Amino acid sequence: MAPLIDVYIGMGSNLHEPLLQIKEAIDELNAHPHFHNVKISKIYQSKPIGPQDQPDYINAAAYFQTFLGAHHVLDELQALEQQHGRLRKRHWGERTLDLDLLLYGNAQIQTPRLTVPHPFMLERSFVLFPLNDLANDIHIPPQHSLKTQIANMSFDLSPLDEEKNPR
Ligand code: ROI
């Protein structure tokens, strides 16, 4: 039987009511028949990495367990992105909903469709601080730990008010 794998994903939106996009995506992850034990980080607002003439982002991270293979998880995440209209205006530009497969167990994967761990995750505060809400002992293959990676990173995100965003 296939093993149950721990998966971490990053979520981002800065178009078409970003907070609503993220909240709907959270509901969809929770409702997904193959994603088990779903957990969600705090929700943050962050300044864009990339062109600065685009709106701030809403970012969060999610954890779940699954028996699906990595490419099958990618298919499911891309299907959710498509349901949200998946508008992407330019490279490193604004987008309706991004669901990035960050970590798939301890796997290192390199195929034309998929690179895991996500190639830019180590440098991105909008990915690592939300991940740290989910677990602070995360290993990023091959040789990084979340703890040391965020130790020297400035916390440049704004957590949204939990009272106004109950989950
Ligand atoms: N910048 C922020 N702050 N958050 C994101 O989710 C995000 N996503 C992207 C780029 C365009 C790199 N910049 C981002 O894809």
Short mmCIF file of C-alpha atoms and ligand atoms in Angstrom, two decimals:
data_model
loop_
_atom_site.label_atom_id
_atom_site.label_comp_id
_atom_site.label_asym_id
_atom_site.label_seq_id
_atom_site.Cartn_x
_atom_site.Cartn_y
_atom_site.Cartn_z
CA MET A 1 0.00 0.00 0.00
CA ALA A 2 1.16 3.54 -0.70
CA PRO A 3 2.49 5.40 2.35
CA LEU A 4 0.72 8.38 3.94
CA ILE A 5 2.84 11.42 3.08
CA ASP A 6 3.12 14.78 4.90
CA VAL A 7 2.60 17.61 2.42
CA TYR A 8 3.11 21.36 2.84
CA ILE A 9 1.79 23.90 0.38
CA GLY A 10 2.03 27.67 0.04
CA MET A 11 -1.00 29.77 -0.83
CA GLY A 12 -0.98 33.25 -2.34
CA SER A 13 -3.36 35.70 -3.98
CA ASN A 14 -3.36 39.38 -4.88
CA LEU A 15 -6.27 39.66 -7.32
CA HIS A 16 -10.07 39.47 -7.12
CA GLU A 17 -10.59 39.75 -3.35
CA PRO A 18 -7.43 37.93 -2.26
CA LEU A 19 -8.64 37.16 1.28
CA LEU A 20 -11.77 35.53 -0.11
CA GLN A 21 -9.69 33.53 -2.60
CA ILE A 22 -7.54 32.17 0.23
CA LYS A 23 -10.52 31.41 2.49
CA GLU A 24 -12.28 29.55 -0.29
CA ALA A 25 -9.11 27.62 -1.07
CA ILE A 26 -8.88 26.65 2.63
CA ASP A 27 -12.46 25.34 2.50
CA GLU A 28 -11.63 23.39 -0.65
CA LEU A 29 -8.54 21.81 0.91
CA ASN A 30 -10.61 20.82 3.95
CA ALA A 31 -13.29 19.30 1.72
CA HIS A 32 -10.87 17.41 -0.52
CA PRO A 33 -11.45 13.65 -0.37
CA HIS A 34 -7.72 12.80 -0.64
CA PHE A 35 -6.29 15.48 1.67
CA HIS A 36 -6.43 14.33 5.30
CA ASN A 37 -5.78 16.11 8.62
CA VAL A 38 -5.63 19.53 6.94
CA LYS A 39 -4.06 22.29 9.02
CA ILE A 40 -3.79 25.96 8.07
CA SER A 41 -1.31 28.62 9.19
CA LYS A 42 -2.25 32.14 10.19
CA ILE A 43 -3.20 34.34 7.28
CA TYR A 44 -0.79 37.16 6.37
CA GLN A 45 -0.57 40.22 4.21
CA SER A 46 2.77 40.74 2.46
CA LYS A 47 4.43 43.19 0.09
CA PRO A 48 4.97 41.78 -3.40
CA ILE A 49 8.23 40.08 -4.29
CA GLY A 50 8.73 41.00 -7.94
CA PRO A 51 7.29 44.06 -9.65
CA GLN A 52 6.19 46.59 -7.00
CA ASP A 53 3.33 48.06 -9.04
CA GLN A 54 0.98 45.24 -8.01
CA PRO A 55 -1.26 44.86 -4.96
CA ASP A 56 -0.10 43.34 -1.67
CA TYR A 57 -0.56 39.59 -1.33
CA ILE A 58 -2.52 37.48 1.07
CA ASN A 59 -0.39 34.44 2.00
CA ALA A 60 -0.86 31.32 4.08
CA ALA A 61 0.49 27.78 4.23
CA ALA A 62 -1.28 24.47 4.62
CA TYR A 63 -0.39 20.99 5.79
CA PHE A 64 -2.17 17.77 4.94
CA GLN A 65 -1.52 14.08 4.64
CA THR A 66 -2.22 12.12 1.49
CA PHE A 67 -1.71 8.76 -0.20
CA LEU A 68 -1.59 10.50 -3.59
CA GLY A 69 1.70 10.68 -5.48
CA ALA A 70 3.38 14.07 -5.81
CA HIS A 71 2.29 14.64 -9.41
CA HIS A 72 -1.25 13.66 -8.53
CA VAL A 73 -1.20 16.25 -5.70
CA LEU A 74 0.06 18.80 -8.24
CA ASP A 75 -2.85 17.90 -10.56
CA GLU A 76 -5.32 18.45 -7.72
CA LEU A 77 -3.76 21.81 -6.74
CA GLN A 78 -3.76 22.98 -10.35
CA ALA A 79 -7.42 21.97 -10.67
CA LEU A 80 -8.24 24.16 -7.64
CA GLU A 81 -6.27 27.04 -9.17
CA GLN A 82 -8.25 26.64 -12.39
CA GLN A 83 -11.54 26.76 -10.46
CA HIS A 84 -10.44 30.16 -9.15
CA GLY A 85 -9.92 31.50 -12.64
CA ARG A 86 -6.13 31.19 -12.39
CA LEU A 87 -5.46 34.58 -13.91
CA ARG A 88 -1.74 35.21 -14.19
CA LYS A 89 -0.91 38.48 -15.86
CA ARG A 90 2.88 38.40 -16.14
CA HIS A 91 5.98 36.66 -14.82
CA TRP A 92 6.32 37.38 -11.10
CA GLY A 93 3.19 39.45 -11.44
CA GLU A 94 -0.27 39.44 -9.90
CA ARG A 95 -2.33 36.26 -9.68
CA THR A 96 -5.77 35.11 -8.55
CA LEU A 97 -4.65 31.99 -6.68
CA ASP A 98 -1.32 30.26 -6.39
CA LEU A 99 -1.09 26.89 -4.67
CA ASP A 100 2.56 25.83 -4.58
CA LEU A 101 3.61 22.33 -3.63
CA LEU A 102 6.48 23.11 -1.24
CA LEU A 103 7.33 19.82 0.44
CA TYR A 104 6.25 16.24 -0.22
CA GLY A 105 7.54 14.15 2.66
CA ASN A 106 11.31 14.21 2.43
CA ALA A 107 11.25 13.80 -1.34
CA GLN A 108 13.45 15.64 -3.79
CA ILE A 109 11.71 15.70 -7.14
CA GLN A 110 12.84 17.16 -10.42
CA THR A 111 10.66 16.64 -13.45
CA PRO A 112 9.59 19.02 -16.22
CA ARG A 113 6.36 19.76 -14.31
CA LEU A 114 7.50 19.74 -10.73
CA THR A 115 10.47 20.69 -8.56
CA VAL A 116 10.27 19.78 -4.85
CA PRO A 117 11.27 21.34 -2.51
CA HIS A 118 9.88 24.42 -4.22
CA PRO A 119 12.95 26.11 -5.75
CA PHE A 120 12.46 29.58 -4.21
CA MET A 121 11.03 28.68 -0.83
CA LEU A 122 14.26 29.10 1.16
CA GLU A 123 14.48 32.83 0.41
CA ARG A 124 10.81 33.75 0.82
CA SER A 125 9.55 35.05 4.14
CA PHE A 126 5.94 34.84 2.87
CA VAL A 127 6.47 31.07 2.57
CA LEU A 128 8.69 30.26 5.57
CA PHE A 129 6.92 32.19 8.36
CA PRO A 130 3.50 30.68 7.55
CA LEU A 131 5.18 27.24 7.41
CA ASN A 132 6.60 27.91 10.85
CA ASP A 133 3.04 28.29 12.21
CA LEU A 134 2.37 24.69 11.17
CA ALA A 135 5.50 23.07 12.61
CA ASN A 136 8.85 24.50 13.66
CA ASP A 137 10.85 21.30 13.16
CA ILE A 138 10.41 21.11 9.39
CA HIS A 139 13.31 19.68 7.40
CA ILE A 140 13.82 21.09 3.91
CA PRO A 141 15.71 18.52 1.83
CA PRO A 142 18.48 18.00 1.29
CA GLN A 143 20.14 19.88 4.15
CA HIS A 144 18.13 22.85 5.47
CA SER A 145 16.02 23.29 8.56
CA LEU A 146 13.17 25.78 8.75
CA LYS A 147 14.49 26.97 12.12
CA THR A 148 17.93 28.02 10.89
CA GLN A 149 16.48 29.36 7.67
CA ILE A 150 14.17 31.84 9.43
CA ALA A 151 16.64 32.69 12.21
CA ASN A 152 18.23 35.44 10.11
CA MET A 153 15.19 36.42 8.11
CA SER A 154 13.31 39.61 8.87
CA PHE A 155 9.65 39.16 9.70
CA ASP A 156 8.19 41.47 7.08
CA LEU A 157 4.62 40.11 6.98
CA SER A 158 1.49 41.37 8.72
CA PRO A 159 -0.65 38.69 10.37
CA LEU A 160 -4.30 39.49 9.76
CA ASP A 161 -6.47 40.06 12.78
CA GLU A 162 -7.65 36.58 13.93
CA GLU A 163 -10.82 38.01 15.46
CA LYS A 164 -11.90 39.20 12.05
CA ASN A 165 -10.75 36.00 10.36
CA PRO A 166 -11.93 33.08 12.46
CA ARG A 167 -11.16 29.71 10.95
N1 ROI B 1 5.01 38.05 -3.38
C1 ROI B 1 4.34 37.85 -2.23
N2 ROI B 1 4.50 38.71 -1.24
N3 ROI B 1 3.52 36.78 -2.04
C2 ROI B 1 3.34 35.86 -3.02
O1 ROI B 1 2.58 34.88 -2.83
C3 ROI B 1 4.03 36.03 -4.25
N4 ROI B 1 3.91 35.14 -5.27
C4 ROI B 1 4.60 35.24 -6.39
C5 ROI B 1 5.54 36.41 -6.65
C6 ROI B 1 5.08 37.12 -7.90
C7 ROI B 1 6.94 35.86 -6.83
N5 ROI B 1 5.56 37.36 -5.56
C8 ROI B 1 4.87 37.16 -4.40
O2 ROI B 1 4.48 34.31 -7.31
#
